[in-house]
XYZ file of C-alpha atoms in Angstrom:
301
model
C 143.997 89.043 48.704
C 141.909 91.885 50.148
C 139.980 91.848 53.337
C 136.809 92.170 51.436
C 137.599 89.030 49.363
C 138.351 87.122 52.576
C 135.186 88.187 54.078
C 133.084 87.051 50.870
C 134.864 83.779 50.826
C 133.962 83.215 54.529
C 130.346 83.982 53.985
C 130.250 81.749 51.019
C 131.880 78.991 53.017
C 129.178 79.439 55.711
C 126.264 79.570 53.305
C 127.145 75.872 52.097
C 127.353 74.674 55.554
C 124.352 72.229 56.260
C 121.846 73.631 58.896
C 120.237 70.891 61.108
C 117.236 71.145 63.365
C 118.300 71.844 66.897
C 121.605 73.749 65.804
C 121.787 77.251 67.527
C 122.688 79.862 64.830
C 123.743 83.648 65.562
C 122.597 86.256 63.280
C 121.639 90.009 62.900
C 118.289 91.412 62.962
C 117.116 92.788 59.542
C 113.517 93.749 60.373
C 111.000 93.514 62.984
C 107.052 93.570 62.901
C 104.458 92.456 65.194
C 104.344 88.993 64.120
C 108.098 87.946 63.378
C 111.523 89.014 63.339
C 113.805 88.605 60.345
C 117.459 87.544 60.760
C 120.223 87.844 58.424
C 122.340 84.460 59.028
C 125.098 84.855 56.600
C 123.187 81.873 54.936
C 121.554 80.907 51.705
C 118.325 81.683 53.467
C 116.774 84.170 56.041
C 115.856 83.260 59.536
C 112.294 84.028 60.845
C 111.572 83.957 64.628
C 107.850 84.252 65.407
C 107.308 86.756 68.221
C 105.910 84.085 70.253
C 109.247 82.102 70.060
C 111.428 85.223 70.765
C 110.444 85.861 74.662
C 108.337 84.250 77.215
C 108.296 87.640 79.050
C 104.755 88.699 80.014
C 103.772 91.829 78.164
C 106.726 91.588 75.976
C 106.584 94.522 73.247
C 108.723 93.192 70.343
C 109.089 96.738 68.655
C 110.180 98.290 71.832
C 112.655 95.469 73.015
C 114.102 94.227 69.292
C 115.858 96.649 66.721
C 117.374 96.188 63.411
C 121.152 95.656 64.099
C 120.726 93.414 67.234
C 122.546 90.133 67.448
C 120.528 87.179 68.315
C 121.104 83.447 69.001
C 118.252 81.199 68.124
C 117.615 77.423 67.743
C 116.726 75.926 64.071
C 113.238 74.586 64.525
C 112.743 73.696 60.742
C 115.261 74.110 57.781
C 112.410 75.328 55.661
C 109.441 76.980 56.808
C 107.557 76.443 53.583
C 108.591 79.747 52.265
C 112.302 79.135 51.829
C 113.197 80.481 55.307
C 114.820 79.006 58.343
C 112.359 78.958 61.173
C 114.079 79.784 64.504
C 113.298 79.846 68.204
C 115.090 82.089 70.493
C 113.328 80.855 73.537
C 114.669 77.274 72.955
C 118.279 78.521 72.425
C 117.775 80.466 75.655
C 117.031 77.245 77.574
C 120.660 76.206 76.405
C 122.454 79.517 76.383
C 120.843 81.538 78.947
C 121.952 79.406 82.132
C 125.419 79.719 81.139
C 125.030 83.529 81.024
C 123.356 83.827 84.251
C 125.977 81.778 86.014
C 128.741 84.073 84.542
C 126.252 87.093 85.731
C 126.298 85.539 89.340
C 130.121 85.142 89.466
C 130.688 88.565 87.905
C 128.083 90.244 90.464
C 127.080 92.600 87.392
C 124.319 94.919 88.181
C 121.267 94.436 85.928
C 118.319 96.612 85.155
C 115.099 94.704 85.030
C 111.456 95.411 85.113
C 108.948 93.903 87.780
C 106.626 91.912 85.504
C 104.543 90.014 87.886
C 103.475 89.630 91.552
C 103.498 86.295 93.342
C 103.397 84.777 96.908
C 106.193 86.138 98.793
C 107.961 88.210 96.206
C 107.913 89.595 92.552
C 108.866 88.325 88.986
C 111.366 89.735 86.541
C 113.121 88.358 83.448
C 116.867 88.101 82.765
C 118.205 86.644 79.484
C 114.682 85.514 78.694
C 114.632 83.404 82.123
C 111.879 84.243 84.840
C 113.509 85.196 88.043
C 112.226 85.318 91.487
C 112.752 88.470 93.905
C 111.758 87.603 97.410
C 109.829 90.579 99.180
C 112.896 90.482 101.821
C 115.321 91.368 98.981
C 113.381 94.062 97.477
C 114.488 96.667 99.923
C 116.618 97.188 102.904
C 113.421 96.761 104.810
C 110.701 93.954 104.415
C 108.213 95.061 101.637
C 104.528 94.282 102.480
C 103.072 96.281 99.506
C 104.260 94.344 96.543
C 101.662 95.874 94.087
C 103.570 99.107 94.216
C 106.520 97.430 92.504
C 104.587 96.189 89.359
C 106.159 97.486 86.052
C 108.557 99.284 88.149
C 112.274 99.201 86.884
C 114.704 98.135 89.648
C 118.551 97.019 89.786
C 119.234 93.416 90.830
C 122.132 91.013 91.011
C 121.853 87.229 90.437
C 121.859 85.532 93.923
C 121.289 81.847 92.739
C 121.182 79.828 89.492
C 120.188 76.068 89.308
C 119.522 75.204 85.830
C 118.241 71.757 86.642
C 115.522 73.087 88.766
C 114.951 75.867 86.407
C 115.681 78.481 89.577
C 116.789 81.810 89.300
C 117.046 83.992 92.289
C 117.412 87.666 92.125
C 118.171 90.387 94.692
C 117.905 94.262 95.054
C 119.061 94.366 98.711
C 122.832 94.005 98.239
C 123.005 96.938 95.820
C 120.877 99.237 97.970
C 123.049 98.309 101.124
C 126.266 99.121 98.927
C 124.625 102.462 98.100
C 123.567 103.322 101.633
C 127.039 102.413 102.917
C 128.693 104.656 100.497
C 126.130 107.538 101.395
C 126.988 106.892 104.970
C 130.753 107.100 104.372
C 130.488 110.548 102.710
C 128.364 111.577 105.734
C 130.685 110.384 108.069
C 133.596 111.951 106.220
C 132.192 115.428 106.978
C 131.605 114.859 110.804
C 133.669 116.971 112.874
C 135.531 115.533 115.966
C 134.523 117.797 118.987
C 131.081 118.612 117.825
C 128.651 118.514 120.286
C 125.168 117.446 119.274
C 121.847 115.688 120.473
C 120.765 112.229 119.613
C 118.206 109.484 120.347
C 119.260 106.229 122.142
C 118.369 103.688 119.503
C 119.526 100.389 121.040
C 121.661 99.352 124.158
C 124.379 96.447 124.170
C 126.500 95.384 127.140
C 129.583 97.516 125.672
C 127.542 100.736 125.060
C 124.899 102.609 123.522
C 124.036 103.411 119.949
C 122.749 106.647 119.460
C 121.005 107.877 116.306
C 122.330 111.417 115.313
C 119.704 111.984 112.404
C 120.375 112.291 108.932
C 121.318 108.524 108.499
C 124.023 108.771 110.998
C 124.420 106.936 114.382
C 127.482 106.386 116.739
C 128.520 104.408 119.730
C 128.927 105.756 123.223
C 131.177 103.271 124.930
C 130.010 101.998 128.343
C 133.095 103.937 129.724
C 131.974 107.136 128.049
C 128.522 107.158 129.435
C 128.903 108.306 133.079
C 131.579 109.722 135.324
C 130.624 106.983 137.782
C 131.539 103.354 136.942
C 128.655 101.379 135.583
C 128.440 97.852 134.492
C 125.845 98.182 131.772
C 124.191 101.146 129.949
C 120.881 100.249 130.772
C 121.797 101.458 134.404
C 121.378 104.937 133.287
C 119.955 104.711 129.726
C 116.936 103.566 127.967
C 115.952 103.091 124.346
C 114.150 106.485 123.358
C 116.192 108.698 125.623
C 117.147 111.949 124.107
C 121.054 112.694 125.068
C 123.664 115.186 124.363
C 126.976 113.737 122.999
C 130.212 114.790 122.007
C 131.975 113.316 118.922
C 135.422 112.046 119.967
C 136.503 109.986 117.039
C 135.760 108.831 113.553
C 137.595 105.952 112.300
C 136.717 103.479 109.484
C 133.226 104.976 108.963
C 132.424 104.405 112.415
C 131.647 107.303 114.791
C 132.648 107.199 118.529
C 130.673 109.363 120.914
C 131.104 110.614 124.691
C 128.455 111.748 127.245
C 131.186 111.740 129.978
C 133.294 114.364 128.005
C 130.395 116.857 128.298
C 130.339 116.411 132.104
C 134.046 116.648 132.121
C 133.901 120.037 130.403
C 130.931 121.352 132.665
C 132.954 120.335 135.657
C 136.200 122.269 134.172
C 134.144 125.403 133.329
C 132.740 125.342 137.008
C 136.156 124.843 138.456
C 137.869 127.712 136.180
C 134.685 130.049 137.332
C 135.500 129.187 141.067
C 139.244 130.044 140.772
C 138.619 133.096 138.124
C 140.960 135.973 139.205
C 138.886 138.966 140.434
C 138.874 141.912 137.812
C 139.091 144.872 140.360
C 141.584 145.650 143.020
C 138.837 145.905 145.612
C 137.615 142.233 144.917
C 141.241 141.166 145.014
C 141.624 142.543 148.634
C 138.493 141.171 149.688
C 139.148 137.854 148.290
C 142.875 137.825 149.877
C 141.398 139.101 153.202
C 139.003 136.165 153.387
C 141.768 133.968 152.420
C 143.954 135.039 155.413
C 141.065 135.455 157.700
C 141.694 132.290 159.749
C 145.317 132.079 159.524
C 147.297 133.030 162.586
C 150.758 134.619 162.552
C 153.446 134.228 165.089
C-alpha cells in the first residue's frame, strides 16, 4: 500500500472519531481574519477559534501573530457552532498545556523573546505561551530600573525563573541573560590584557585583603594588600581611599581575573635609581674622577 493511501486511511479514521466538548485538538491554521481563525483538524468539520479566544495578551494583533500553516492546539467548546463547524478556544487549551511547556522552558533555561505589554507596581508584564508573566524591576537589568515606562512595548530577552500553576504565577527574568553576556564580553576584554602593562585606575572598593581598581572599559582588577606598598600594612585603608587615582602594573591574568600591583612600580623606580647611581661613566676623565673619589679616603701602607 502506498504512503498516500496510508495517510488517507489515517485521516479517514480520524474523521470518524467522536469529538467531545473539553477535548484538546491540534490542527493547522487555514486562514485568518479580524474575527476568527479557521483551523484544519483533519476531521469532518473545520475548527473555528474566535480571536477573543485565541489570546489574552493585551493589544494582540491576530494578523501579525497568526499565519496560515501555523500549528495550534485548542479546546473544543462546542461540537457545532450552528454553522457545521467545531467551536474552539486556544486560551482554554493554554490553561492546560501552557504550564507544562513553561515548566519545560524553566528546566531548559531557554532564552525567550518577549515584548513588554504592561507596567505594574514593582515591574512589568510580558506573555509567554499566552500566560501573563511578571518581570520584577530588579530583574529587568543588571541595575535596578526606576523608569519602567521606558520598557513599554519594548522587546527583551528573558528566561523563566519561577512557575506555579496552582497560583497562576509566572516570574520571568532578563538579568541572568544580561549577566552572562557581560561576563562573556569581560572575558574577551581580559584575554586582550597584556601582563606587564602599566596603567592608571580608580580605587572602587576596599577589602581587608586588597583594593579593587577600576581600569576603565568595563575592567577592574585586584591589588592584593601585599602588593600595595613596600611597607607592610594591615589593611588597604591605611594608605588608600575609594576614589583615589593610582598607577598600577598588571602582573597576572587568570580565570578572567586581573591581578595588579602598585608595589612593582615602586620596585622598578628604585631599581632605575640604583642603576643610575652605579652607571659606568662614559668618558675617561669622568672615570678618573670617579676612581679618584673612591680612593680618596683609603690609606695605603
